[in-house]
XYZ file of C-alpha atoms in Angstrom:
633
model
C 119.700 53.458 126.891
C 119.845 50.631 124.399
C 118.662 50.926 120.843
C 118.041 48.273 118.235
C 118.826 48.444 114.547
C 118.289 46.247 111.511
C 121.010 43.633 111.178
C 121.406 41.370 108.186
C 122.524 38.175 109.887
C 121.254 34.678 110.413
C 121.353 35.050 114.183
C 120.315 37.841 116.499
C 123.635 39.331 117.507
C 122.523 40.721 120.828
C 125.117 38.884 122.922
C 128.884 38.925 123.075
C 129.020 35.215 122.242
C 126.977 35.697 119.081
C 129.140 38.634 118.034
C 132.247 36.558 118.764
C 130.970 33.784 116.497
C 130.286 36.239 113.704
C 133.696 37.864 114.162
C 135.383 34.471 113.960
C 133.449 33.496 110.841
C 134.320 36.738 109.113
C 137.970 36.389 110.041
C 138.103 32.840 108.709
C 136.646 33.838 105.371
C 138.963 36.847 105.156
C 136.106 39.325 104.966
C 136.755 42.570 106.719
C 134.834 45.513 105.361
C 137.267 48.358 104.695
C 136.758 51.859 106.008
C 138.878 54.885 105.177
C 142.327 54.881 106.723
C 141.912 58.538 107.488
C 138.805 57.819 109.520
C 140.632 55.137 111.450
C 143.503 57.492 112.138
C 141.033 60.077 113.405
C 139.553 57.723 115.953
C 142.778 56.050 116.966
C 144.954 59.125 117.368
C 145.494 59.970 120.982
C 143.066 57.302 122.226
C 143.504 55.684 125.589
C 144.185 52.040 126.122
C 147.777 51.436 125.075
C 149.730 49.575 127.721
C 153.199 50.832 128.699
C 156.224 48.817 127.755
C 157.369 46.417 130.422
C 159.988 43.746 130.897
C 159.139 40.141 131.700
C 158.286 36.887 129.956
C 157.748 36.951 126.213
C 154.446 36.247 124.474
C 155.330 32.614 123.694
C 156.262 31.923 127.294
C 153.046 33.504 128.530
C 150.922 31.504 126.109
C 152.631 28.302 127.228
C 152.035 29.329 130.829
C 148.342 29.968 130.124
C 147.970 26.404 128.870
C 148.737 25.229 132.418
C 146.270 27.662 133.973
C 142.506 27.922 134.157
C 139.755 30.521 134.384
C 140.637 34.085 135.262
C 144.346 33.334 135.630
C 144.618 31.836 132.128
C 142.607 34.667 130.568
C 144.752 37.285 132.299
C 147.962 35.633 131.092
C 146.685 35.481 127.506
C 145.734 39.145 127.695
C 149.313 39.975 128.676
C 150.595 37.932 125.716
C 148.236 39.680 123.311
C 149.392 43.052 124.627
C 153.052 42.143 124.081
C 152.338 40.955 120.547
C 150.428 44.131 119.736
C 153.239 46.345 121.022
C 155.717 44.386 118.918
C 153.596 45.010 115.801
C 152.116 41.516 115.423
C 148.497 42.696 115.384
C 147.179 39.708 113.461
C 148.280 37.203 116.123
C 147.317 39.604 118.888
C 143.776 39.781 117.530
C 143.581 35.988 117.288
C 144.570 35.600 120.932
C 142.571 38.537 122.323
C 139.363 37.690 120.468
C 139.549 34.136 121.800
C 139.568 35.324 125.420
C 136.253 35.063 127.243
C 136.027 38.562 128.759
C 133.604 37.412 131.456
C 136.454 35.410 133.013
C 138.512 38.588 133.507
C 138.370 40.942 136.464
C 136.366 44.122 135.648
C 139.374 46.393 135.100
C 141.166 43.730 133.072
C 138.026 43.486 130.967
C 138.323 47.199 130.202
C 141.999 46.713 129.299
C 140.996 43.821 127.025
C 138.344 45.959 125.319
C 140.735 48.859 124.743
C 143.459 46.584 123.411
C 141.297 44.493 121.089
C 139.310 47.453 119.742
C 142.516 49.375 119.002
C 144.338 46.638 117.138
C 141.162 45.471 115.395
C 140.558 48.943 113.996
C 144.176 49.139 112.873
C 143.534 45.883 110.991
C 140.230 47.222 109.595
C 138.428 44.427 111.481
C 135.028 45.823 112.348
C 133.547 42.679 113.845
C 136.230 42.207 116.467
C 135.984 45.897 117.309
C 132.277 45.426 117.968
C 133.088 42.345 120.019
C 135.534 44.352 122.142
C 133.197 47.293 122.663
C 130.386 45.041 123.859
C 131.999 45.578 127.273
C 130.079 48.870 127.310
C 126.933 46.888 128.028
C 128.370 45.190 131.123
C 127.916 48.097 133.586
C 131.625 48.077 134.466
C 133.090 51.136 136.125
C 135.531 52.849 133.762
C 136.858 56.345 133.240
C 134.890 58.726 131.047
C 137.850 58.876 128.636
C 137.888 55.088 128.226
C 134.142 55.011 127.713
C 134.265 57.728 125.057
C 137.136 55.929 123.339
C 135.176 52.687 123.157
C 132.004 54.390 121.979
C 133.928 56.225 119.271
C 135.553 53.011 118.077
C 132.217 51.224 118.093
C 130.717 53.947 115.920
C 133.429 53.529 113.312
C 133.258 49.734 113.452
C 129.513 49.733 112.823
C 130.118 51.671 109.638
C 132.827 49.215 108.629
C 130.457 46.230 108.848
C 127.750 47.925 106.791
C 125.567 49.450 109.524
C 125.615 53.189 108.727
C 122.407 53.941 110.625
C 123.664 52.316 113.810
C 127.020 54.026 113.316
C 125.369 57.433 112.965
C 123.152 56.803 115.990
C 126.152 55.837 118.089
C 128.289 58.801 117.036
C 125.486 61.350 117.432
C 124.751 60.041 120.938
C 128.459 60.309 121.745
C 128.569 63.840 120.395
C 125.594 64.835 122.538
C 127.484 63.702 125.644
C 130.949 64.948 124.772
C 130.519 67.802 122.271
C 133.253 66.094 120.253
C 133.522 67.849 116.883
C 136.434 65.684 115.738
C 133.986 62.950 114.701
C 132.100 65.192 112.258
C 133.878 63.861 109.179
C 133.376 60.228 110.192
C 129.746 60.892 111.087
C 129.108 62.635 107.773
C 130.563 59.702 105.863
C 128.048 57.382 107.537
C 125.142 59.792 107.013
C 125.773 59.908 103.268
C 125.129 56.158 103.113
C 121.634 56.348 104.632
C 118.476 55.816 102.648
C 115.612 58.339 102.861
C 113.647 56.076 105.219
C 116.717 55.661 107.464
C 117.148 59.435 107.530
C 113.561 59.795 108.671
C 114.170 57.278 111.443
C 117.350 59.023 112.555
C 115.826 62.513 112.435
C 113.274 61.649 115.107
C 115.979 60.733 117.647
C 117.005 64.230 118.771
C 117.294 67.864 117.584
C 120.977 67.261 116.856
C 120.161 64.226 114.721
C 117.428 66.195 112.954
C 119.929 68.937 112.138
C 122.357 66.446 110.630
C 119.644 64.886 108.460
C 118.397 68.290 107.296
C 121.931 69.159 106.216
C 122.287 65.932 104.263
C 118.950 66.448 102.529
C 120.150 69.859 101.362
C 123.332 68.335 99.992
C 121.367 65.694 98.109
C 118.740 68.103 96.825
C 121.206 70.597 95.389
C 124.107 68.237 94.672
C 123.954 69.042 90.964
C 124.319 72.787 91.584
C 127.158 73.576 93.960
C 126.478 77.321 94.271
C 122.828 76.728 95.063
C 123.765 74.004 97.523
C 126.137 76.230 99.496
C 123.596 79.036 99.540
C 121.126 76.627 101.149
C 123.789 75.312 103.557
C 124.699 78.854 104.621
C 121.030 79.519 105.382
C 120.921 76.292 107.396
C 124.045 77.303 109.348
C 122.586 80.724 110.154
C 119.442 79.045 111.486
C 121.405 76.448 113.502
C 124.538 78.244 114.750
C 125.098 75.909 117.721
C 124.772 72.665 115.779
C 128.046 70.670 115.637
C 128.079 70.795 111.823
C 127.577 74.564 111.789
C 130.497 74.993 114.198
C 132.750 72.663 112.191
C 131.456 71.815 108.731
C 132.385 68.285 107.543
C 135.318 68.258 105.152
C 133.227 66.234 102.710
C 131.038 69.301 102.215
C 133.835 71.859 102.203
C 135.671 69.940 99.476
C 132.720 70.471 97.162
C 133.433 74.214 97.018
C 136.211 73.435 94.548
C 133.514 72.325 92.102
C 131.735 75.660 92.160
C 131.007 76.810 88.631
C 131.275 73.293 87.184
C 127.542 72.634 87.165
C 126.324 70.683 84.156
C 124.361 73.073 81.952
C 124.255 71.079 78.723
C 123.947 67.312 78.266
C 124.381 65.474 74.964
C 122.269 62.298 74.899
C 123.553 59.523 72.589
C 120.673 57.125 71.810
C 119.694 55.127 68.706
C 116.580 56.223 66.838
C 116.375 53.056 64.733
C 117.452 49.441 64.944
C 116.974 46.716 67.540
C 117.468 49.061 70.496
C 115.011 51.703 69.308
C 112.163 50.830 71.715
C 114.472 50.542 74.686
C 116.085 53.865 73.815
C 112.680 55.520 73.447
C 111.590 54.351 76.912
C 114.832 55.640 78.460
C 114.387 58.950 76.633
C 110.844 59.258 78.017
C 112.265 58.890 81.517
C 114.963 61.502 80.868
C 112.456 63.994 79.519
C 109.919 63.323 82.283
C 112.535 64.009 84.972
C 113.575 67.147 83.087
C 109.971 68.416 83.084
C 109.637 67.649 86.783
C 112.817 69.622 87.513
C 111.412 72.618 85.644
C 108.089 72.348 87.522
C 109.967 72.318 90.849
C 112.114 75.325 89.904
C 115.319 73.271 89.914
C 118.356 74.237 87.892
C 117.945 72.304 84.650
C 120.551 71.548 81.973
C 119.783 71.802 78.276
C 119.255 68.428 76.596
C 120.389 67.673 73.039
C 119.749 64.258 71.475
C 122.090 62.611 68.950
C 121.242 59.501 66.924
C 123.884 56.784 67.372
C 122.344 54.770 64.542
C 123.162 57.514 62.021
C 126.818 58.325 62.799
C 129.862 56.873 64.509
C 130.911 57.887 68.004
C 133.844 60.001 66.854
C 131.526 62.144 64.748
C 128.938 62.421 67.517
C 131.524 63.494 70.091
C 132.783 66.157 67.689
C 129.265 67.488 67.165
C 128.498 67.476 70.885
C 131.739 69.309 71.657
C 131.008 71.940 69.018
C 127.521 72.359 70.498
C 128.966 73.096 73.940
C 128.017 69.905 75.712
C 129.722 69.275 79.043
C 128.595 65.688 79.583
C 127.535 62.843 77.309
C 124.722 60.519 78.382
C 124.991 57.266 76.415
C 125.617 55.295 74.281
C 123.257 52.381 74.930
C 124.735 49.659 72.725
C 127.041 47.342 74.710
C 129.452 47.116 71.759
C 129.845 50.883 71.650
C 130.415 51.049 75.404
C 133.077 48.357 75.041
C 134.810 50.519 72.435
C 134.884 53.447 74.860
C 136.399 51.272 77.597
C 139.572 50.738 75.570
C 140.377 54.458 75.278
C 142.536 56.277 77.786
C 140.229 59.273 77.859
C 137.101 60.455 76.058
C 136.516 63.863 74.433
C 133.811 64.579 77.026
C 132.980 63.035 80.407
C 130.533 60.254 79.630
C 127.884 58.278 81.477
C 127.233 55.222 79.300
C 123.855 53.527 79.570
C 125.236 50.005 79.576
C 128.286 48.075 80.740
C 131.157 47.097 78.498
C 132.531 43.592 78.147
C 136.164 44.210 79.139
C 137.600 43.226 82.500
C 138.581 46.811 83.213
C 137.749 50.328 82.059
C 140.739 52.312 80.807
C 138.943 55.610 80.152
C 139.387 57.831 83.178
C 136.267 59.909 82.467
C 133.879 57.087 81.550
C 131.114 56.020 83.912
C 128.780 53.120 83.213
C 125.219 52.665 84.418
C 122.567 50.111 83.566
C 120.095 47.594 84.931
C 122.698 44.925 85.595
C 121.417 41.480 86.529
C 124.900 40.704 87.834
C 124.510 43.400 90.501
C 121.255 41.766 91.557
C 122.901 38.335 91.764
C 125.698 39.679 93.936
C 123.159 41.285 96.232
C 121.267 37.989 96.499
C 124.509 36.219 97.418
C 125.310 38.721 100.148
C 121.798 38.592 101.575
C 121.734 34.774 101.574
C 125.102 34.631 103.341
C 124.039 37.229 105.889
C 120.904 35.174 106.527
C 123.217 32.346 107.543
C 123.114 30.158 104.447
C 126.285 28.322 103.479
C 125.204 25.758 100.863
C 123.445 27.069 97.769
C 121.711 25.407 94.858
C 121.425 27.565 91.723
C 118.748 27.230 89.038
C 119.777 29.328 86.033
C 119.040 29.274 82.270
C 121.490 27.502 79.989
C 122.553 30.544 77.982
C 125.281 33.180 78.065
C 123.177 35.531 80.159
C 122.469 32.812 82.702
C 126.168 31.958 82.926
C 127.182 35.594 83.525
C 124.614 36.083 86.254
C 125.374 32.723 87.869
C 129.097 33.514 87.912
C 128.395 36.800 89.678
C 126.295 34.997 92.300
C 128.793 32.176 92.800
C 131.821 34.436 93.120
C 130.209 36.689 95.721
C 128.659 33.785 97.659
C 132.042 32.095 97.897
C 133.643 35.371 98.988
C 131.062 35.482 101.776
C 132.105 32.031 102.968
C 129.436 29.969 101.190
C 129.597 27.167 98.645
C 127.455 26.377 95.608
C 126.612 22.728 96.195
C 124.506 22.211 93.076
C 123.840 24.146 89.874
C 121.293 23.255 87.216
C 121.423 25.073 83.890
C 117.912 24.557 82.591
C 116.329 24.884 79.181
C 113.828 27.764 79.515
C 111.458 25.841 77.245
C 112.013 22.525 79.011
C 110.159 20.834 81.860
C 110.574 22.447 85.273
C 110.140 19.076 86.971
C 113.228 17.665 85.268
C 115.326 20.712 86.151
C 114.320 20.657 89.820
C 114.862 16.902 90.022
C 118.391 17.277 88.659
C 119.069 20.287 90.875
C 118.225 18.225 93.965
C 119.954 15.090 92.623
C 116.770 13.052 93.134
C 117.466 9.410 92.273
C 115.009 6.871 90.901
C 115.033 5.204 94.341
C 114.145 8.536 95.952
C 111.254 8.945 93.521
C 109.959 5.484 94.299
C 110.043 6.172 98.034
C 108.299 9.524 97.538
C 105.595 7.916 95.453
C 105.045 5.306 98.127
C 104.971 7.935 100.861
C 102.455 10.064 98.989
C 100.256 7.036 98.322
C 100.245 5.961 101.976
C 100.044 9.500 103.312
C 103.200 9.048 105.354
C 106.020 11.546 105.782
C 109.184 11.525 103.743
C 112.538 13.060 104.624
C 114.392 15.563 102.512
C 115.003 14.579 98.919
C 117.925 16.983 98.651
C 121.359 16.935 100.175
C 121.495 18.290 103.675
C 124.284 20.590 102.449
C 121.763 22.637 100.453
C 120.087 25.283 102.575
C 118.857 27.812 99.953
C 118.116 28.197 96.247
C 119.188 30.995 93.920
C 116.566 31.321 91.195
C 117.152 33.175 87.938
C 114.014 32.827 85.844
C 111.229 34.707 84.120
C 107.792 34.705 85.803
C 106.194 31.880 83.817
C 109.047 29.530 84.717
C 109.620 30.819 88.255
C 105.992 30.216 89.266
C 106.411 26.502 88.675
C 109.493 26.081 90.856
C 108.009 26.254 94.408
C 105.269 23.656 93.698
C 107.871 21.361 92.172
C 110.103 21.740 95.247
C 107.108 20.778 97.376
C 106.572 17.728 95.176
C 110.149 16.618 95.829
C 109.840 17.264 99.580
C 112.149 20.277 99.378
C 109.601 22.995 100.075
C 111.575 23.957 103.187
C 114.352 25.480 101.094
C 114.174 29.298 101.013
C 114.257 30.782 97.518
C 116.067 34.023 96.647
C 115.524 35.526 93.217
C 116.312 38.479 91.004
C 113.798 40.992 89.669
C 113.231 38.873 86.580
C 110.756 36.551 88.320
C 108.248 39.403 88.774
C 106.213 40.921 85.940
C 106.098 44.312 87.618
C 102.345 44.408 88.238
C 100.480 42.644 91.086
C 98.862 39.423 89.867
C 97.823 37.593 93.060
C 96.172 34.678 91.276
C 99.200 33.933 89.097
C 101.899 34.717 91.650
C 100.392 32.871 94.579
C 102.756 29.933 94.078
C 105.651 32.324 94.693
C 104.525 33.067 98.249
C 107.526 33.126 100.576
C 110.007 33.819 97.766
C 112.334 36.776 98.425
C 113.560 38.873 95.504
C 115.074 42.243 94.675
C 113.527 44.796 92.358
C 113.700 48.504 91.630
C 111.669 50.708 93.998
C 109.268 51.783 91.245
C 108.342 48.167 90.498
C 107.535 47.157 94.083
C 105.864 50.166 95.749
C 103.807 47.714 97.828
C 107.065 46.634 99.511
C 107.961 50.194 100.522
C 107.251 51.049 104.134
C 105.635 54.313 103.070
C 103.930 53.027 99.925
C 103.930 54.954 96.670
C 104.146 58.321 98.418
C 107.649 57.444 99.714
C 109.077 56.339 96.358
C 112.145 58.128 95.006
C 111.212 60.735 92.392
C 107.541 60.228 93.230
C 106.295 63.112 91.052
C 107.972 61.650 87.982
C 106.743 58.180 88.949
C 103.144 59.398 88.958
C 103.635 60.944 85.532
C 104.979 57.663 84.103
C 103.202 54.980 86.141
C 100.678 54.163 83.427
C 103.458 52.642 81.320
C 103.762 48.869 81.006
C 106.001 47.294 83.668
C 108.754 46.612 81.154
C 108.701 50.192 79.902
C 108.373 51.633 83.421
C 111.645 49.988 84.423
C 113.368 51.613 81.454
C 111.630 54.920 82.178
C 113.051 54.702 85.694
C 116.496 54.103 84.242
C 116.131 57.311 82.219
C 115.124 59.240 85.333
C 118.190 58.104 87.240
C 120.452 58.598 84.219
C 119.387 62.253 84.073
C 120.224 62.733 87.751
C 123.535 60.889 87.459
C 124.558 62.969 84.444
C 124.168 66.118 86.526
C 126.447 64.587 89.152
C 129.299 63.690 86.779
C 131.542 66.556 88.026
C 131.064 65.266 91.561
C 131.887 61.717 90.497
C 134.994 62.857 88.649
C 136.118 64.532 91.869
C 135.448 61.344 93.838
C 132.576 62.987 95.711
C 129.596 61.458 93.944
C 128.201 59.743 97.004
C 125.182 57.497 96.964
C 122.098 58.387 94.929
C 118.769 56.939 96.048
C 116.961 56.653 92.772
C 114.049 55.074 90.975
C 116.166 52.021 90.076
C 117.769 51.562 93.494
C 120.617 52.977 95.540
C 123.334 53.945 93.068
C 126.971 54.244 94.056
C 129.899 55.079 91.716
C 132.719 52.583 92.177
C 136.386 53.368 91.658
C 136.293 51.730 88.202
C 133.510 54.018 86.964
C 130.748 51.428 87.179
C 127.594 52.533 88.958
C 126.670 49.753 91.363
C 122.984 49.290 92.235
C 121.509 48.030 95.484
C 117.812 47.195 95.303
C 115.117 46.883 97.969
C 113.930 43.432 99.002
C 110.394 42.155 98.628
C 108.643 38.932 99.613
C 105.586 37.446 97.953
C 102.673 37.207 100.354
C 99.198 36.583 99.040
C 100.723 36.653 95.568
C 101.796 40.324 95.998
C 105.244 41.786 96.792
C 105.370 42.929 100.407
C 108.107 44.012 102.839
C 110.026 40.896 103.925
C 109.067 39.401 107.277
C 112.108 37.174 107.619
C 115.834 37.149 107.025
C 118.084 40.134 106.690
C 115.400 42.795 106.894
C 113.979 41.529 110.170
C 117.091 40.705 112.219
C 117.925 42.991 115.124
C 120.951 43.451 117.320
C 121.348 45.641 120.355
C 123.765 48.530 120.650
C 124.769 50.589 123.637
C 124.059 54.286 123.214
C 123.585 55.867 126.663
């Protein structure tokens, strides 16, 4: 049976040729998503497909020979050369040669040999795309041994996780497990499951009883992640009820490792927030979110830590840490001021594990027990860059404000877009109080001659070609709503309405205003789940922390976003012991999917929305609508 899954790519990657093109593009740009070396070793150890050593012509001689051959003979000779190179340790050149072979020109059994060779060396090189290319042979109805088929399916499952497709990876591995009862993949499978969103878990759970058991186990881990003893009590009950499930027979190591944290639950949190000064209102909104989530936890009979609030506007950090330590706090939540967070970054260690509510300004964080969380526009810009590249765009134009904030966000977009193989063709740093027409004109490099031709075309009713360079195929827009609403009409005026626009959350006020936002129709943007419930497949009822959302939803959009930050900060603070142990995992919160990076920064990934009828809706185009086929018999 074949299944389809969401694929963020410009082209539908349902064919080997399309996958080959994507693999080549990724290799050229040097982008290979890394997976754990331990996981690779798990799947590679003892796998079939390694050719025995043999004497004969060397790789160079074979490649020269292939140049004089054609069709199946040339492909077979190149396969021999790639095999020799791989056995001599030159995997990089072996991959280059093997991935360039058209497998359809090989005899069936040689095609299996090609798939086993390329998938093995590609995984050793952490090259997920070429692994997927190799394992596409599974779809060709070629006779192969059951061992070879299981090997290729296992490698495909890992590769899908490597290229950012955890749902497809989990589907593939669970289907393999159903056929083979292979418990050795439990750790790899669990790693992919932990990356799934709630909606993806729901989709996976409906596939089979085994899949449902895996998702139930993960939900338990997420529900009780802040209380290890309670979590293992629930997991033991699950195991007793599902004794034949693969996870009950061999619990994933990722769960077993958490036992070491038993007794380290956070029972008292010190919250460092200012009660006066320029950040007072922001701090108050965050505090409202913290307290609302705390009340919800009590109502739902969850284990709740004690909260103590300390005023950062009345004492220095050294004094506050001393007070919090004397009061028995285990974790500090705060401070909020960027300057104070920057001070903490320069220390080797802090008196108490700390989750700051902002990001410091230094290039690196020295404090080994400092985590940083906030509503970073830079994270949004990086996500826009990745989405635009995955949608196939290679030439960007950026419209950003001419201030320090605009420069920081633009730099984040540019750096990630270039890493993804794109190029920023044009950037216009506009005056937020200036004319939008002038900014768009400069962004598109519209000359006076172009304007004259456009005017003539409009007057005569005739068509006019693109005003912008053909190298521009998308626009990154960083703007507040009043400015952003004027950009699409101005692009239409300059005959550039065909350019897709990708924006950050700042272009949306947070409340549906169809009449005002109608000009933004077709614009894609990211925002926190609480701000765009209309874009959620399940509506408001499926929102993260929905009970707390309902309690706070009457707040103004600006305050609701900060309330949501407080909600997630409360949950993250409870998970600090897990994060310190490197087992924090992904948290699907009110402000997005939150993942602790190795440097202590909490990275956010937000859902996408598209304006339709002036209201944010689920996107109908681009990354969220692409599909690719996988083989899961």
